[in-house]
Amino acid sequence: MPKKRINININFIPLLTLGLILIAWQFVTTKAIIPAFMLPSPKAVLQALLTDWPQLAANAKVTLLEAIVGLFAGVLLGFVLAVIMDHIPWLKQAIYPLLVLSQTIPTVALAPLLIVWLGFGILPKVVLIILTIFFPVALSLLNGFAAIDPDEILLLQSMGAKKYQIFLHIKLPASLGSFFAALKIAVTYALIGAVVSEWLGGFEGLGVYMTRVRKSYSFDKMFAVILLISALSMLLLGTVFVLEKIAMPWKKGKK
């Protein structure tokens, strides 16, 4: 019973913090401490969200599609790359430093080049998302593979297990924790990558919508789209948590 009471208190802390932030935000705008054109009130943001909901929903579908396609492709590329580098050590030594070096290039700098090379459609957005998320997925999986107890692999090898059997029964289950940790980061990066690429060039999407409302100084609509992007990120993150519980039922038992 005491443990249950503690958990309930912990779950309420973020909601309480959010409520205090909203109250402070409303107070600052009501008292005109910060001008309304610079910081709209929460009520104005909510009204903008409801008024522009049809446009926001239409643009959100485009952004979400780009993020999901890029996420699947980036995760698949990272997974395949990690498996190949784990099985071929010399290839890992050859490619790994180049992968690390590639991550020092800011994606914002790459976006305009991708738009020039690939046009204003969905392809440059998807490529940018893939370049953003495949590395953390590959790195986390490699770390997961490397953290496996060598005695477990030796045991299966002594029983005549082949490489794919060792991978399926030892390496893959043991690396799921690292994989889902990277996937939680990847889903947020995917949505941010889609918005940034739309911001720099495109015809539709939440990034394009943000550019239009920024030019018209409609900051209440700007805050509304930020709120929607945060909600979509939470939705994707919640989906990953559900998938993690389904794929790793033993993790719940350990808590």
GROMACS .gro file of C-alpha atoms in nm:
model
  255
    1MET     CA    1   0.000   0.000   0.000
    2PRO     CA    2   0.269   0.261   0.086
    3LYS     CA    3   0.447   0.189  -0.247
    4LYS     CA    4   0.123   0.247  -0.444
    5ARG     CA    5   0.069   0.582  -0.272
    6ILE     CA    6   0.423   0.694  -0.363
    7ASN     CA    7   0.372   0.604  -0.732
    8ILE     CA    8   0.049   0.807  -0.751
    9ASN     CA    9   0.228   1.111  -0.605
   10ILE     CA   10   0.509   1.079  -0.861
   11ASN     CA   11   0.262   1.060  -1.152
   12PHE     CA   12   0.090   1.380  -1.039
   13ILE     CA   13   0.410   1.583  -1.016
   14PRO     CA   14   0.445   1.650  -1.395
   15LEU     CA   15   0.075   1.745  -1.419
   16LEU     CA   16   0.111   1.978  -1.121
   17THR     CA   17   0.421   2.136  -1.275
   18LEU     CA   18   0.244   2.183  -1.609
   19GLY     CA   19  -0.055   2.341  -1.433
   20LEU     CA   20   0.170   2.587  -1.247
   21ILE     CA   21   0.345   2.681  -1.573
   22LEU     CA   22   0.010   2.747  -1.744
   23ILE     CA   23  -0.112   2.958  -1.451
   24ALA     CA   24   0.210   3.162  -1.453
   25TRP     CA   25   0.187   3.198  -1.832
   26GLN     CA   26  -0.174   3.322  -1.812
   27PHE     CA   27  -0.085   3.563  -1.530
   28VAL     CA   28   0.206   3.714  -1.726
   29THR     CA   29  -0.007   3.770  -2.037
   30THR     CA   30  -0.314   3.897  -1.848
   31LYS     CA   31  -0.106   4.158  -1.662
   32ALA     CA   32   0.065   4.253  -1.992
   33ILE     CA   33   0.408   4.196  -1.839
   34ILE     CA   34   0.501   4.062  -2.182
   35PRO     CA   35   0.313   4.211  -2.483
   36ALA     CA   36   0.049   3.982  -2.633
   37PHE     CA   37   0.205   4.002  -2.980
   38MET     CA   38   0.524   3.851  -2.836
   39LEU     CA   39   0.366   3.595  -2.601
   40PRO     CA   40  -0.002   3.508  -2.663
   41SER     CA   41  -0.203   3.377  -2.369
   42PRO     CA   42  -0.285   3.005  -2.334
   43LYS     CA   43  -0.649   3.093  -2.410
   44ALA     CA   44  -0.550   3.266  -2.739
   45VAL     CA   45  -0.335   2.966  -2.834
   46LEU     CA   46  -0.625   2.729  -2.768
   47GLN     CA   47  -0.860   2.946  -2.977
   48ALA     CA   48  -0.607   2.952  -3.262
   49LEU     CA   49  -0.576   2.574  -3.239
   50LEU     CA   50  -0.953   2.527  -3.266
   51THR     CA   51  -1.002   2.791  -3.538
   52ASP     CA   52  -0.724   2.660  -3.763
   53TRP     CA   53  -0.781   2.294  -3.681
   54PRO     CA   54  -0.882   2.192  -4.040
   55GLN     CA   55  -0.559   2.341  -4.182
   56LEU     CA   56  -0.350   2.204  -3.897
   57ALA     CA   57  -0.496   1.856  -3.936
   58ALA     CA   58  -0.435   1.852  -4.312
   59ASN     CA   59  -0.072   1.966  -4.270
   60ALA     CA   60  -0.019   1.729  -3.975
   61LYS     CA   61  -0.112   1.431  -4.196
   62VAL     CA   62   0.167   1.525  -4.440
   63THR     CA   63   0.426   1.575  -4.166
   64LEU     CA   64   0.325   1.254  -3.988
   65LEU     CA   65   0.350   1.055  -4.312
   66GLU     CA   66   0.701   1.189  -4.379
   67ALA     CA   67   0.806   1.116  -4.020
   68ILE     CA   68   0.670   0.759  -4.020
   69VAL     CA   69   0.817   0.668  -4.361
   70GLY     CA   70   1.156   0.816  -4.263
   71LEU     CA   71   1.139   0.648  -3.922
   72PHE     CA   72   1.076   0.300  -4.068
   73ALA     CA   73   1.349   0.342  -4.331
   74GLY     CA   74   1.600   0.487  -4.081
   75VAL     CA   75   1.537   0.217  -3.820
   76LEU     CA   76   1.562  -0.056  -4.085
   77LEU     CA   77   1.889   0.090  -4.218
   78GLY     CA   78   2.033   0.123  -3.866
   79PHE     CA   79   1.930  -0.234  -3.777
   80VAL     CA   80   2.079  -0.386  -4.093
   81LEU     CA   81   2.397  -0.183  -4.057
   82ALA     CA   82   2.442  -0.286  -3.692
   83VAL     CA   83   2.390  -0.656  -3.773
   84ILE     CA   84   2.638  -0.645  -4.063
   85MET     CA   85   2.904  -0.461  -3.857
   86ASP     CA   86   2.853  -0.704  -3.567
   87HIS     CA   87   2.915  -1.003  -3.794
   88ILE     CA   88   3.206  -0.847  -3.988
   89PRO     CA   89   3.451  -0.685  -3.740
   90TRP     CA   90   3.683  -0.542  -4.007
   91LEU     CA   91   3.387  -0.369  -4.173
   92LYS     CA   92   3.292  -0.217  -3.837
   93GLN     CA   93   3.646  -0.081  -3.797
   94ALA     CA   94   3.629   0.067  -4.147
   95ILE     CA   95   3.279   0.221  -4.133
   96TYR     CA   96   3.229   0.316  -3.767
   97PRO     CA   97   3.463   0.622  -3.765
   98LEU     CA   98   3.298   0.748  -4.085
   99LEU     CA   99   2.953   0.712  -3.925
  100VAL     CA  100   3.066   0.910  -3.622
  101LEU     CA  101   3.215   1.175  -3.851
  102SER     CA  102   2.890   1.196  -4.049
  103GLN     CA  103   2.699   1.288  -3.733
  104THR     CA  104   2.911   1.602  -3.685
  105ILE     CA  105   2.742   1.753  -3.993
  106PRO     CA  106   2.435   1.955  -3.882
  107THR     CA  107   2.117   1.829  -4.049
  108VAL     CA  108   1.995   2.188  -4.089
  109ALA     CA  109   2.289   2.246  -4.322
  110LEU     CA  110   2.204   1.935  -4.524
  111ALA     CA  111   1.836   2.015  -4.572
  112PRO     CA  112   1.880   2.292  -4.836
  113LEU     CA  113   2.119   2.070  -5.034
  114LEU     CA  114   1.874   1.777  -5.027
  115ILE     CA  115   1.595   2.005  -5.150
  116VAL     CA  116   1.813   2.126  -5.439
  117TRP     CA  117   1.913   1.770  -5.530
  118LEU     CA  118   1.581   1.590  -5.473
  119GLY     CA  119   1.316   1.860  -5.519
  120PHE     CA  120   1.039   1.988  -5.291
  121GLY     CA  121   0.846   1.660  -5.254
  122ILE     CA  122   0.852   1.402  -4.976
  123LEU     CA  123   1.184   1.241  -5.077
  124PRO     CA  124   1.429   1.502  -4.934
  125LYS     CA  125   1.234   1.505  -4.606
  126VAL     CA  126   1.248   1.127  -4.576
  127VAL     CA  127   1.621   1.120  -4.661
  128LEU     CA  128   1.693   1.386  -4.397
  129ILE     CA  129   1.504   1.185  -4.134
  130ILE     CA  130   1.693   0.867  -4.230
  131LEU     CA  131   2.027   1.047  -4.199
  132THR     CA  132   1.920   1.180  -3.858
  133ILE     CA  133   1.802   0.859  -3.692
  134PHE     CA  134   1.987   0.564  -3.843
  135PHE     CA  135   2.307   0.636  -3.645
  136PRO     CA  136   2.160   0.631  -3.289
  137VAL     CA  137   1.973   0.310  -3.375
  138ALA     CA  138   2.285   0.141  -3.517
  139LEU     CA  139   2.504   0.260  -3.228
  140SER     CA  140   2.260   0.143  -2.959
  141LEU     CA  141   2.221  -0.199  -3.121
  142LEU     CA  142   2.599  -0.240  -3.152
  143ASN     CA  143   2.638  -0.154  -2.783
  144GLY     CA  144   2.362  -0.403  -2.702
  145PHE     CA  145   2.535  -0.677  -2.902
  146ALA     CA  146   2.870  -0.601  -2.735
  147ALA     CA  147   2.722  -0.613  -2.383
  148ILE     CA  148   2.618  -0.979  -2.413
  149ASP     CA  149   2.789  -1.225  -2.178
  150PRO     CA  150   3.045  -1.419  -2.390
  151ASP     CA  151   2.979  -1.732  -2.182
  152GLU     CA  152   2.622  -1.745  -2.315
  153ILE     CA  153   2.752  -1.742  -2.673
  154LEU     CA  154   3.016  -2.005  -2.591
  155LEU     CA  155   2.747  -2.222  -2.436
  156LEU     CA  156   2.536  -2.214  -2.751
  157GLN     CA  157   2.844  -2.269  -2.969
  158SER     CA  158   2.934  -2.576  -2.763
  159MET     CA  159   2.582  -2.706  -2.832
  160GLY     CA  160   2.639  -2.668  -3.206
  161ALA     CA  161   2.432  -2.354  -3.259
  162LYS     CA  162   2.488  -2.163  -3.581
  163LYS     CA  163   2.547  -1.788  -3.607
  164TYR     CA  164   2.187  -1.704  -3.695
  165GLN     CA  165   2.062  -1.915  -3.403
  166ILE     CA  166   2.296  -1.731  -3.163
  167PHE     CA  167   2.167  -1.404  -3.304
  168LEU     CA  168   1.800  -1.498  -3.272
  169HIS     CA  169   1.820  -1.657  -2.925
  170ILE     CA  170   2.090  -1.449  -2.752
  171LYS     CA  171   2.187  -1.127  -2.926
  172LEU     CA  172   1.849  -1.007  -3.050
  173PRO     CA  173   1.654  -1.050  -2.721
  174ALA     CA  174   1.944  -0.907  -2.516
  175SER     CA  175   1.971  -0.596  -2.736
  176LEU     CA  176   1.598  -0.512  -2.734
  177GLY     CA  177   1.640  -0.276  -2.438
  178SER     CA  178   1.906  -0.076  -2.624
  179PHE     CA  179   1.698  -0.083  -2.941
  180PHE     CA  180   1.386   0.062  -2.778
  181ALA     CA  181   1.594   0.324  -2.594
  182ALA     CA  182   1.721   0.440  -2.935
  183LEU     CA  183   1.374   0.415  -3.088
  184LYS     CA  184   1.233   0.655  -2.826
  185ILE     CA  185   1.491   0.911  -2.937
  186ALA     CA  186   1.437   0.832  -3.305
  187VAL     CA  187   1.059   0.901  -3.304
  188THR     CA  188   1.111   1.253  -3.170
  189TYR     CA  189   1.401   1.314  -3.411
  190ALA     CA  190   1.183   1.192  -3.701
  191LEU     CA  191   0.909   1.446  -3.636
  192ILE     CA  192   1.155   1.730  -3.575
  193GLY     CA  193   1.346   1.637  -3.892
  194ALA     CA  194   1.025   1.644  -4.097
  195VAL     CA  195   0.926   1.988  -3.963
  196VAL     CA  196   1.276   2.136  -4.015
  197SER     CA  197   1.295   2.008  -4.373
  198GLU     CA  198   0.946   2.147  -4.448
  199TRP     CA  199   1.049   2.474  -4.292
  200LEU     CA  200   1.339   2.509  -4.535
  201GLY     CA  201   1.141   2.409  -4.845
  202GLY     CA  202   0.809   2.249  -4.933
  203PHE     CA  203   0.447   2.304  -5.026
  204GLU     CA  204   0.260   2.151  -4.732
  205GLY     CA  205   0.321   2.023  -4.382
  206LEU     CA  206   0.344   2.172  -4.033
  207GLY     CA  207   0.684   2.327  -4.114
  208VAL     CA  208   0.535   2.513  -4.412
  209TYR     CA  209   0.240   2.621  -4.195
  210MET     CA  210   0.484   2.754  -3.932
  211THR     CA  211   0.668   2.957  -4.195
  212ARG     CA  212   0.344   3.116  -4.317
  213VAL     CA  213   0.214   3.212  -3.971
  214ARG     CA  214   0.559   3.345  -3.872
  215LYS     CA  215   0.561   3.578  -4.172
  216SER     CA  216   0.217   3.708  -4.072
  217TYR     CA  217   0.331   3.751  -3.708
  218SER     CA  218   0.047   3.524  -3.589
  219PHE     CA  219   0.230   3.399  -3.283
  220ASP     CA  220  -0.084   3.247  -3.133
  221LYS     CA  221  -0.099   3.015  -3.437
  222MET     CA  222   0.276   2.953  -3.405
  223PHE     CA  223   0.229   2.835  -3.046
  224ALA     CA  224  -0.071   2.627  -3.157
  225VAL     CA  225   0.135   2.436  -3.413
  226ILE     CA  226   0.415   2.386  -3.156
  227LEU     CA  227   0.153   2.240  -2.921
  228LEU     CA  228   0.031   2.007  -3.198
  229ILE     CA  229   0.387   1.891  -3.279
  230SER     CA  230   0.445   1.815  -2.911
  231ALA     CA  231   0.120   1.617  -2.899
  232LEU     CA  232   0.221   1.414  -3.206
  233SER     CA  233   0.564   1.346  -3.053
  234MET     CA  234   0.397   1.221  -2.736
  235LEU     CA  235   0.166   1.001  -2.944
  236LEU     CA  236   0.461   0.842  -3.127
  237LEU     CA  237   0.653   0.805  -2.802
  238GLY     CA  238   0.353   0.638  -2.637
  239THR     CA  239   0.330   0.395  -2.928
  240VAL     CA  240   0.695   0.299  -2.874
  241PHE     CA  241   0.629   0.238  -2.503
  242VAL     CA  242   0.338   0.008  -2.593
  243LEU     CA  243   0.551  -0.181  -2.847
  244GLU     CA  244   0.827  -0.214  -2.588
  245LYS     CA  245   0.588  -0.369  -2.337
  246ILE     CA  246   0.462  -0.613  -2.600
  247ALA     CA  247   0.812  -0.709  -2.721
  248MET     CA  248   0.966  -0.725  -2.371
  249PRO     CA  249   0.702  -0.869  -2.134
  250TRP     CA  250   0.975  -0.981  -1.894
  251LYS     CA  251   1.082  -0.620  -1.833
  252LYS     CA  252   0.757  -0.543  -1.649
  253GLY     CA  253   0.815  -0.835  -1.415
  254LYS     CA  254   1.157  -0.701  -1.318
  255LYS     CA  255   1.014  -0.372  -1.184
   0.00000   0.00000   0.00000
